[in-house]
Amino acid sequence: MKNIVVIGGGVGGTLTANYLASKLKPELRERKIKITLISATDKQLYEPGLLYLIFNKMEESEIIREIKYLLDPDINLVVDTATRVDTSNQVVETEKGSYPYDYLVIATGSKVAPEEIPGLKEGGHWFYNLEGARKLRDALAKFKGGKIVVGVMGVPHKCPVAPIEVSFMLHDFFKHLQMRDQVEILYTYPINKVFLMDSVAELVADLFDQKGIEYKTFFNPIEVDAKNKKIMTLEGEEEQYDLLIAIPPHKGSDLVINSGLADKGGWVPTDRFTLKVEGYDNVYAVGDATNLPVSKAGSVAHFEAEVIAENIAAEIKGLPPTARYYGKTMCFIETGFDEATYIWFDYETPPKPVMPSRFIHWTKIAYNRLYWLTARGIL
Ligand SMILES: Cc1cc2nc3c(=O)[nH]c(=O)nc-3n(C[C@H](O)[C@H](O)[C@H](O)COP(=O)(O)OP(=O)(O)OC[C@H]3O[C@@H](n4cnc5c(N)ncnc54)[C@H](O)[C@@H]3O)c2cc1C
């Protein structure tokens, strides 16, 4: 029997496991293969929902599901933390056991590391995990006016467009509360434009101007003075704030760092086309965990999962593994509570954002509800 082990029960891990189960149904039923998904938690969080949760537009019950209900019933779910990958003996060790593998898929994602900026934990808010989003929701509800800084504090980070979206949504949130004239919104970004990609940067800067959202570029925070509510930057600037919404630095999972499978940031060196971990023929990486020059986005994890599942299934069936990932990425960009645009791009094709519309916004809202079908591998 061949063992396929997937580590991580987020978008990338769940989808890879479900696609594998669907492509290898006869082999699973005849016990020629076993698919095991190891997840540190028994629940999956739909992270894009956090952007709505902070404005009370989605509830926790809508954005959290038990992983066991998302997986094909023929997948063996193990709720346990993987502690080491022993690539010499092809075994994944966990806190409670060990799991041999013939094929391994690393889907351990990324996490925020606010501790990397001194003072940020004490002085800032963020919405990039559930705990942070809950606190920010409460802080926004109590906000009496003043200056809000939306500060990107390191790249790469998950969902590159989320800081832009939250700035637009803050504008509408305070407009709706009839307080917009009492709130200053300042967006900061580390490079010389408001976004990495020119076409998006141009559109966003234009919309920021129209909505009175200020922005500063070449702004790289190195410290937060929580007591005096000040951000200090590498460029020698100081910025005062009343509420800081930070996009903290991100890093990969400790598992890949401790197993010698990742670079210093915790990103797994991965072949950009085959998605094999460099130096290994039977180990793949999917989603945020990779070091690929693509967005850390659920859509990327989704498209990559298709390629990995197709190639592993082909090898098991004795067919040539010819699927390749070409950098396909798709992102909605909310430009407020009522309108959105979207971008899609790949390694060769730059994005061309369209003018924001209500239709695109409602498509995104519909996708937020339909995501749980995607996770099951149905949509
Ligand atoms: C606020 C916000 C908004 C976003 N909006 C969008 C959007 O609109 N569109 C979009 O495409 N993307 C969006 N994203 C990004 C998207 O959520 C992530 O890119 C996606 O979740 C990555 O999937 P993943 O499977 O690689 O990692 P994750 O979903 O992070 O899953 C990794 C899993 O691995 C588990 N794990 C880690 N280490 C271990 C271990 N040692 N043992 C066992 N399990 C382990 C973790 O517990 C976790 O469950 C957003 C993210 C945020 C935070």
Short mmCIF file of C-alpha atoms and ligand atoms in Angstrom, two decimals:
data_model
loop_
_atom_site.label_atom_id
_atom_site.label_comp_id
_atom_site.label_asym_id
_atom_site.label_seq_id
_atom_site.Cartn_x
_atom_site.Cartn_y
_atom_site.Cartn_z
CA MET A 1 0.00 0.00 0.00
CA LYS A 2 1.24 3.49 -0.87
CA ASN A 3 0.92 6.18 1.79
CA ILE A 4 0.16 9.76 0.82
CA VAL A 5 0.54 12.14 3.76
CA VAL A 6 -0.64 15.75 3.66
CA ILE A 7 0.40 18.07 6.51
CA GLY A 8 -1.97 21.01 7.12
CA GLY A 9 -5.75 21.28 7.07
CA GLY A 10 -6.08 24.72 5.46
CA VAL A 11 -7.16 25.45 1.89
CA GLY A 12 -4.12 23.83 0.25
CA GLY A 13 -4.07 20.64 2.36
CA THR A 14 -7.82 20.03 2.33
CA LEU A 15 -8.14 20.57 -1.40
CA THR A 16 -5.10 18.44 -2.28
CA ALA A 17 -6.39 15.58 -0.14
CA ASN A 18 -9.93 15.85 -1.56
CA TYR A 19 -8.74 16.01 -5.18
CA LEU A 20 -6.50 12.98 -4.54
CA ALA A 21 -9.39 11.05 -3.01
CA SER A 22 -11.59 11.84 -5.98
CA LYS A 23 -8.95 10.86 -8.57
CA LEU A 24 -7.91 7.72 -6.71
CA LYS A 25 -11.29 6.42 -5.52
CA PRO A 26 -10.84 2.85 -6.85
CA GLU A 27 -7.30 2.63 -5.43
CA LEU A 28 -8.58 3.89 -2.06
CA ARG A 29 -11.43 1.40 -1.96
CA GLU A 30 -9.10 -1.48 -2.95
CA ARG A 31 -6.68 -0.33 -0.20
CA LYS A 32 -3.85 0.17 -2.66
CA ILE A 33 -3.33 3.63 -1.22
CA LYS A 34 -4.03 5.48 2.00
CA ILE A 35 -4.43 9.26 2.26
CA THR A 36 -3.70 10.77 5.67
CA LEU A 37 -4.21 14.45 6.45
CA ILE A 38 -2.44 15.67 9.59
CA SER A 39 -3.87 18.89 10.98
CA ALA A 40 -2.84 20.73 14.12
CA THR A 41 -6.46 21.83 14.62
CA ASP A 42 -9.80 20.13 14.05
CA LYS A 43 -11.29 23.25 12.48
CA GLN A 44 -10.63 25.29 9.36
CA LEU A 45 -10.92 29.07 9.31
CA TYR A 46 -11.97 30.79 6.08
CA GLU A 47 -9.47 33.64 6.48
CA PRO A 48 -10.96 36.01 3.86
CA GLY A 49 -13.99 36.18 6.17
CA LEU A 50 -11.88 38.01 8.78
CA LEU A 51 -12.04 41.13 6.64
CA TYR A 52 -15.84 41.12 7.06
CA LEU A 53 -15.81 39.95 10.68
CA ILE A 54 -14.02 43.11 11.84
CA PHE A 55 -16.91 45.20 10.43
CA ASN A 56 -19.55 42.83 11.86
CA LYS A 57 -20.52 41.71 8.36
CA MET A 58 -19.75 38.02 8.94
CA GLU A 59 -19.94 35.93 12.08
CA GLU A 60 -17.55 33.30 13.34
CA SER A 61 -20.08 30.56 12.72
CA GLU A 62 -19.99 31.41 8.99
CA ILE A 63 -16.22 31.26 8.63
CA ILE A 64 -15.28 28.20 10.67
CA ARG A 65 -15.98 24.55 9.86
CA GLU A 66 -14.88 21.23 11.31
CA ILE A 67 -12.32 19.72 8.97
CA LYS A 68 -13.85 16.24 9.24
CA TYR A 69 -16.96 17.51 7.46
CA LEU A 70 -14.87 19.06 4.65
CA LEU A 71 -12.96 15.89 3.82
CA ASP A 72 -13.87 12.94 1.64
CA PRO A 73 -14.85 10.16 4.08
CA ASP A 74 -12.09 7.90 2.72
CA ILE A 75 -9.39 10.30 3.95
CA ASN A 76 -7.80 9.47 7.30
CA LEU A 77 -7.86 12.69 9.36
CA VAL A 78 -5.31 12.90 12.18
CA VAL A 79 -5.66 15.90 14.48
CA ASP A 80 -2.14 16.27 15.79
CA THR A 81 0.84 18.58 15.35
CA ALA A 82 3.61 17.37 13.06
CA THR A 83 6.94 17.94 14.82
CA ARG A 84 9.48 16.73 12.24
CA VAL A 85 9.72 15.44 8.71
CA ASP A 86 12.41 12.77 8.48
CA THR A 87 13.08 12.78 4.76
CA SER A 88 15.79 10.05 4.99
CA ASN A 89 13.32 7.51 6.39
CA GLN A 90 10.24 9.08 4.77
CA VAL A 91 8.37 9.51 8.03
CA VAL A 92 6.38 12.39 9.52
CA GLU A 93 6.68 12.52 13.29
CA THR A 94 3.88 14.09 15.29
CA GLU A 95 3.36 14.82 18.98
CA LYS A 96 1.48 11.53 19.36
CA GLY A 97 2.72 9.23 16.59
CA SER A 98 4.56 8.78 13.33
CA TYR A 99 3.35 8.36 9.76
CA PRO A 100 5.40 6.82 6.95
CA TYR A 101 4.93 8.30 3.50
CA ASP A 102 5.58 7.46 -0.14
CA TYR A 103 4.34 10.90 -1.15
CA LEU A 104 4.31 13.93 1.12
CA VAL A 105 2.49 17.24 0.62
CA ILE A 106 3.53 20.16 2.84
CA ALA A 107 0.56 22.50 3.30
CA THR A 108 1.53 24.16 6.57
CA GLY A 109 0.75 27.74 5.51
CA SER A 110 2.08 30.91 7.05
CA LYS A 111 1.41 32.81 10.25
CA VAL A 112 1.76 36.34 11.56
CA ALA A 113 4.82 37.17 13.63
CA PRO A 114 4.00 40.51 15.35
CA GLU A 115 6.80 39.81 17.85
CA GLU A 116 9.29 40.63 15.10
CA ILE A 117 8.48 44.36 15.38
CA PRO A 118 9.24 45.57 18.94
CA GLY A 119 6.17 47.15 20.52
CA LEU A 120 3.71 45.94 17.88
CA LYS A 121 2.02 43.34 20.09
CA GLU A 122 1.35 45.96 22.74
CA GLY A 123 0.60 48.89 20.47
CA GLY A 124 -1.07 47.49 17.39
CA HIS A 125 -4.07 45.58 16.07
CA TRP A 126 -4.31 43.17 13.15
CA PHE A 127 -7.00 41.11 11.46
CA TYR A 128 -4.81 38.35 10.05
CA ASN A 129 -5.89 35.74 12.62
CA LEU A 130 -9.11 35.14 14.54
CA GLU A 131 -7.89 36.44 17.88
CA GLY A 132 -6.56 39.65 16.32
CA ALA A 133 -9.71 40.17 14.26
CA ARG A 134 -11.97 39.83 17.33
CA LYS A 135 -9.97 42.49 19.18
CA LEU A 136 -9.94 44.81 16.18
CA ARG A 137 -13.73 44.45 15.71
CA ASP A 138 -14.20 45.64 19.29
CA ALA A 139 -11.67 48.47 18.91
CA LEU A 140 -13.35 49.71 15.71
CA ALA A 141 -16.78 49.68 17.33
CA LYS A 142 -15.43 51.83 20.18
CA PHE A 143 -13.35 54.18 18.03
CA LYS A 144 -14.32 57.77 18.70
CA GLY A 145 -12.38 59.41 15.89
CA GLY A 146 -8.76 60.23 15.16
CA LYS A 147 -6.05 58.78 12.97
CA ILE A 148 -6.03 55.17 11.80
CA VAL A 149 -2.83 53.87 10.25
CA VAL A 150 -3.09 50.74 8.07
CA GLY A 151 0.56 49.72 8.05
CA VAL A 152 2.08 46.92 5.97
CA MET A 153 5.03 45.80 8.06
CA GLY A 154 6.73 43.24 5.86
CA VAL A 155 6.41 41.22 2.70
CA PRO A 156 5.51 38.56 1.81
CA HIS A 157 2.22 38.48 3.67
CA LYS A 158 -1.05 36.64 3.07
CA CYS A 159 -3.49 38.17 0.63
CA PRO A 160 -1.44 41.10 -0.69
CA VAL A 161 -4.60 43.12 -1.45
CA ALA A 162 -6.23 42.81 2.00
CA PRO A 163 -4.56 46.00 3.40
CA ILE A 164 -5.98 47.94 0.44
CA GLU A 165 -9.41 46.39 0.96
CA VAL A 166 -9.48 47.17 4.66
CA SER A 167 -8.60 50.83 3.93
CA PHE A 168 -11.53 51.15 1.51
CA MET A 169 -13.85 49.36 3.92
CA LEU A 170 -12.79 51.62 6.80
CA HIS A 171 -13.79 54.58 4.64
CA ASP A 172 -17.31 53.16 4.13
CA PHE A 173 -17.60 51.95 7.73
CA PHE A 174 -17.07 55.44 9.14
CA LYS A 175 -19.14 57.04 6.40
CA HIS A 176 -21.98 54.74 7.39
CA LEU A 177 -21.52 55.78 11.05
CA GLN A 178 -21.55 59.43 9.88
CA MET A 179 -18.07 59.90 11.34
CA ARG A 180 -15.91 59.92 8.23
CA ASP A 181 -14.97 63.58 8.74
CA GLN A 182 -13.64 62.68 12.21
CA VAL A 183 -11.40 59.86 10.96
CA GLU A 184 -8.11 60.17 9.13
CA ILE A 185 -7.07 56.99 7.29
CA LEU A 186 -3.40 56.57 6.36
CA TYR A 187 -2.21 53.55 4.38
CA THR A 188 1.52 52.80 4.38
CA TYR A 189 3.51 50.47 2.13
CA PRO A 190 7.17 49.44 2.15
CA ILE A 191 8.09 50.15 -1.50
CA ASN A 192 7.82 53.23 -3.75
CA LYS A 193 4.18 52.64 -4.79
CA VAL A 194 0.99 51.57 -3.02
CA PHE A 195 1.15 48.02 -4.43
CA LEU A 196 3.77 45.81 -6.03
CA MET A 197 2.03 45.59 -9.41
CA ASP A 198 1.88 48.81 -11.42
CA SER A 199 -1.62 48.47 -12.87
CA VAL A 200 -3.12 47.78 -9.43
CA ALA A 201 -1.04 50.52 -7.77
CA GLU A 202 -2.31 53.10 -10.27
CA LEU A 203 -5.97 52.20 -9.83
CA VAL A 204 -5.72 52.03 -6.04
CA ALA A 205 -3.85 55.35 -5.68
CA ASP A 206 -6.53 56.98 -7.81
CA LEU A 207 -9.35 55.53 -5.69
CA PHE A 208 -7.51 56.46 -2.47
CA ASP A 209 -7.36 60.07 -3.73
CA GLN A 210 -11.07 60.05 -4.58
CA LYS A 211 -12.00 58.74 -1.12
CA GLY A 212 -9.61 60.96 0.84
CA ILE A 213 -7.50 58.01 2.03
CA GLU A 214 -3.93 59.20 2.54
CA TYR A 215 -0.92 57.04 1.75
CA LYS A 216 2.80 56.94 2.35
CA THR A 217 5.23 54.76 0.43
CA PHE A 218 8.80 53.69 1.29
CA PHE A 219 7.50 53.25 4.81
CA ASN A 220 9.16 50.35 6.65
CA PRO A 221 8.24 50.22 10.36
CA ILE A 222 10.95 48.90 12.68
CA GLU A 223 9.42 49.71 16.05
CA VAL A 224 6.13 50.73 17.63
CA ASP A 225 6.07 52.96 20.71
CA ALA A 226 2.87 51.66 22.29
CA LYS A 227 2.85 54.23 25.11
CA ASN A 228 3.12 57.28 22.88
CA LYS A 229 1.29 55.68 19.91
CA LYS A 230 4.08 56.23 17.43
CA ILE A 231 5.55 54.14 14.59
CA MET A 232 9.27 54.46 13.85
CA THR A 233 10.57 53.52 10.42
CA LEU A 234 13.78 52.40 8.78
CA GLU A 235 13.64 55.61 6.76
CA GLY A 236 13.88 57.63 9.99
CA GLU A 237 10.24 58.78 10.04
CA GLU A 238 7.89 58.86 13.01
CA GLU A 239 4.16 58.56 12.55
CA GLN A 240 1.58 59.22 15.22
CA TYR A 241 -1.59 57.10 15.36
CA ASP A 242 -4.73 56.66 17.41
CA LEU A 243 -5.43 53.14 16.08
CA LEU A 244 -2.83 51.04 14.33
CA ILE A 245 -4.05 48.27 12.02
CA ALA A 246 -0.87 46.42 11.17
CA ILE A 247 -0.17 43.73 8.63
CA PRO A 248 2.52 42.08 10.76
CA PRO A 249 5.53 40.27 9.27
CA HIS A 250 4.75 36.66 8.33
CA LYS A 251 6.75 33.47 8.64
CA GLY A 252 6.36 29.82 7.70
CA SER A 253 5.58 26.93 10.03
CA ASP A 254 8.14 25.89 12.68
CA LEU A 255 7.82 22.35 11.33
CA VAL A 256 9.50 23.13 8.01
CA ILE A 257 12.15 25.30 9.68
CA ASN A 258 12.98 22.62 12.27
CA SER A 259 13.03 19.85 9.61
CA GLY A 260 15.60 21.73 7.52
CA LEU A 261 13.10 22.06 4.66
CA ALA A 262 12.81 25.85 4.59
CA ASP A 263 14.86 28.99 4.18
CA LYS A 264 15.33 31.48 7.04
CA GLY A 265 11.86 32.98 6.62
CA GLY A 266 10.32 29.53 6.82
CA TRP A 267 9.45 29.33 3.10
CA VAL A 268 9.97 25.96 1.41
CA PRO A 269 12.11 26.07 -1.76
CA THR A 270 9.69 24.77 -4.38
CA ASP A 271 9.88 24.20 -8.13
CA ARG A 272 7.63 26.87 -9.68
CA PHE A 273 6.13 24.47 -12.26
CA THR A 274 6.07 20.97 -10.71
CA LEU A 275 5.60 22.21 -7.09
CA LYS A 276 8.07 19.57 -5.91
CA VAL A 277 10.23 20.61 -2.97
CA GLU A 278 13.70 21.21 -4.36
CA GLY A 279 15.89 18.13 -3.98
CA TYR A 280 12.99 15.68 -3.49
CA ASP A 281 11.04 13.71 -6.04
CA ASN A 282 8.17 12.68 -3.77
CA VAL A 283 7.70 15.77 -1.59
CA TYR A 284 5.47 18.66 -2.73
CA ALA A 285 4.61 22.04 -1.22
CA VAL A 286 1.34 23.92 -1.71
CA GLY A 287 -0.06 27.32 -0.75
CA ASP A 288 1.49 29.84 1.59
CA ALA A 289 4.26 27.43 2.65
CA THR A 290 6.20 27.75 -0.62
CA ASN A 291 8.87 30.30 -1.50
CA LEU A 292 7.26 30.91 -4.92
CA PRO A 293 7.00 34.44 -6.34
CA VAL A 294 3.19 34.29 -6.27
CA SER A 295 0.61 35.73 -3.88
CA LYS A 296 0.05 33.97 -0.61
CA ALA A 297 -3.60 33.49 -1.50
CA GLY A 298 -6.24 30.80 -1.17
CA SER A 299 -6.77 30.88 -4.93
CA VAL A 300 -3.10 30.02 -5.47
CA ALA A 301 -3.35 27.12 -3.02
CA HIS A 302 -6.46 25.97 -4.89
CA PHE A 303 -4.84 26.01 -8.37
CA GLU A 304 -1.64 24.42 -7.04
CA ALA A 305 -3.58 21.65 -5.29
CA GLU A 306 -5.07 20.62 -8.64
CA VAL A 307 -1.60 20.21 -10.16
CA ILE A 308 -0.15 18.27 -7.24
CA ALA A 309 -3.13 15.91 -7.00
CA GLU A 310 -3.11 15.29 -10.75
CA ASN A 311 0.60 14.42 -10.78
CA ILE A 312 0.60 12.18 -7.70
CA ALA A 313 -2.51 10.38 -8.99
CA ALA A 314 -0.88 9.94 -12.40
CA GLU A 315 2.26 8.41 -10.89
CA ILE A 316 0.21 6.02 -8.77
CA LYS A 317 -1.72 4.92 -11.85
CA GLY A 318 1.54 4.47 -13.82
CA LEU A 319 0.83 7.48 -16.06
CA PRO A 320 3.19 10.36 -16.86
CA PRO A 321 2.84 13.29 -14.39
CA THR A 322 2.52 16.16 -16.87
CA ALA A 323 0.46 18.77 -14.99
CA ARG A 324 2.23 22.07 -14.38
CA TYR A 325 1.46 25.24 -12.38
CA TYR A 326 2.00 28.46 -14.33
CA GLY A 327 1.45 30.97 -11.51
CA LYS A 328 -2.33 31.30 -11.94
CA THR A 329 -3.75 33.66 -9.30
CA MET A 330 -7.17 35.26 -8.90
CA CYS A 331 -8.02 37.90 -6.30
CA PHE A 332 -11.10 39.99 -5.65
CA ILE A 333 -10.40 43.49 -4.33
CA GLU A 334 -13.19 45.06 -2.28
CA THR A 335 -13.15 48.81 -2.91
CA GLY A 336 -15.71 49.49 -0.18
CA PHE A 337 -18.87 47.89 1.22
CA ASP A 338 -20.69 47.95 -2.14
CA GLU A 339 -18.17 47.64 -4.95
CA ALA A 340 -15.19 45.48 -5.87
CA THR A 341 -12.82 44.76 -8.70
CA TYR A 342 -10.72 41.66 -9.36
CA ILE A 343 -7.39 40.71 -10.85
CA TRP A 344 -6.08 37.53 -12.36
CA PHE A 345 -2.53 36.96 -13.50
CA ASP A 346 0.16 34.31 -13.89
CA TYR A 347 3.96 34.08 -14.22
CA GLU A 348 3.83 35.63 -17.70
CA THR A 349 0.68 37.78 -17.70
CA PRO A 350 0.43 40.92 -15.53
CA PRO A 351 -2.96 41.81 -14.00
CA LYS A 352 -5.36 44.28 -15.62
CA PRO A 353 -7.89 45.38 -12.99
CA VAL A 354 -11.32 46.39 -14.28
CA MET A 355 -13.34 49.31 -12.92
CA PRO A 356 -15.00 48.39 -9.60
CA SER A 357 -18.67 47.39 -9.76
CA ARG A 358 -21.49 46.21 -7.55
CA PHE A 359 -21.70 43.01 -9.59
CA ILE A 360 -18.12 42.01 -8.75
CA HIS A 361 -18.72 42.81 -5.09
CA TRP A 362 -21.77 40.55 -4.98
CA THR A 363 -19.83 37.82 -6.79
CA LYS A 364 -17.26 37.99 -3.98
CA ILE A 365 -20.00 37.89 -1.33
CA ALA A 366 -21.49 34.83 -3.05
CA TYR A 367 -18.05 33.18 -3.17
CA ASN A 368 -17.65 33.79 0.59
CA ARG A 369 -20.73 31.56 1.07
CA LEU A 370 -19.73 29.02 -1.57
CA TYR A 371 -16.16 28.59 -0.34
CA TRP A 372 -17.09 25.55 1.74
CA LEU A 373 -18.01 23.76 -1.50
CA THR A 374 -14.58 24.66 -2.89
CA ALA A 375 -12.88 23.19 0.19
CA ARG A 376 -14.77 19.94 -0.40
CA GLY A 377 -13.44 19.90 -3.96
CA ILE A 378 -16.93 20.37 -5.45
CA LEU A 379 -16.65 23.93 -6.86
C1 LIG B 1 -7.57 38.64 6.28
C2 LIG B 1 -7.26 37.74 5.15
C3 LIG B 1 -7.94 37.87 3.96
C4 LIG B 1 -7.65 37.02 2.89
N1 LIG B 1 -8.35 37.14 1.74
C5 LIG B 1 -8.10 36.31 0.70
C6 LIG B 1 -8.86 36.41 -0.49
O1 LIG B 1 -9.76 37.23 -0.62
N2 LIG B 1 -8.56 35.55 -1.50
C7 LIG B 1 -7.56 34.62 -1.39
O2 LIG B 1 -7.31 33.87 -2.34
N3 LIG B 1 -6.82 34.50 -0.26
C8 LIG B 1 -7.07 35.32 0.79
N4 LIG B 1 -6.35 35.21 1.96
C9 LIG B 1 -5.20 34.29 2.01
C10 LIG B 1 -5.59 32.85 2.28
O3 LIG B 1 -6.43 32.77 3.40
C11 LIG B 1 -4.31 32.02 2.49
O4 LIG B 1 -3.42 32.29 1.45
C12 LIG B 1 -4.66 30.55 2.49
O5 LIG B 1 -5.38 30.24 3.66
C13 LIG B 1 -3.40 29.69 2.44
O6 LIG B 1 -3.76 28.35 2.51
P1 LIG B 1 -2.73 27.27 3.04
O7 LIG B 1 -3.44 25.97 2.97
O8 LIG B 1 -1.43 27.41 2.34
O9 LIG B 1 -2.44 27.67 4.53
P2 LIG B 1 -3.46 27.78 5.83
O10 LIG B 1 -4.83 27.99 5.31
O11 LIG B 1 -2.81 28.75 6.69
O12 LIG B 1 -3.37 26.33 6.41
C14 LIG B 1 -2.22 25.82 7.01
C15 LIG B 1 -2.65 24.79 8.02
O13 LIG B 1 -1.51 24.04 8.43
C16 LIG B 1 -1.61 23.81 9.79
N5 LIG B 1 -0.29 23.50 10.33
C17 LIG B 1 0.78 24.33 10.37
N6 LIG B 1 1.82 23.69 10.94
C18 LIG B 1 1.38 22.44 11.23
C19 LIG B 1 1.98 21.31 11.84
N7 LIG B 1 3.24 21.35 12.29
N8 LIG B 1 1.25 20.17 11.99
C20 LIG B 1 -0.02 20.12 11.55
N9 LIG B 1 -0.66 21.15 10.99
C21 LIG B 1 0.04 22.30 10.83
C22 LIG B 1 -2.20 25.10 10.35
O14 LIG B 1 -2.80 24.87 11.61
C23 LIG B 1 -3.22 25.43 9.28
O15 LIG B 1 -4.46 24.83 9.55
C24 LIG B 1 -6.64 36.02 3.04
C25 LIG B 1 -5.97 35.88 4.25
C26 LIG B 1 -6.27 36.73 5.30
C27 LIG B 1 -5.54 36.56 6.61
#
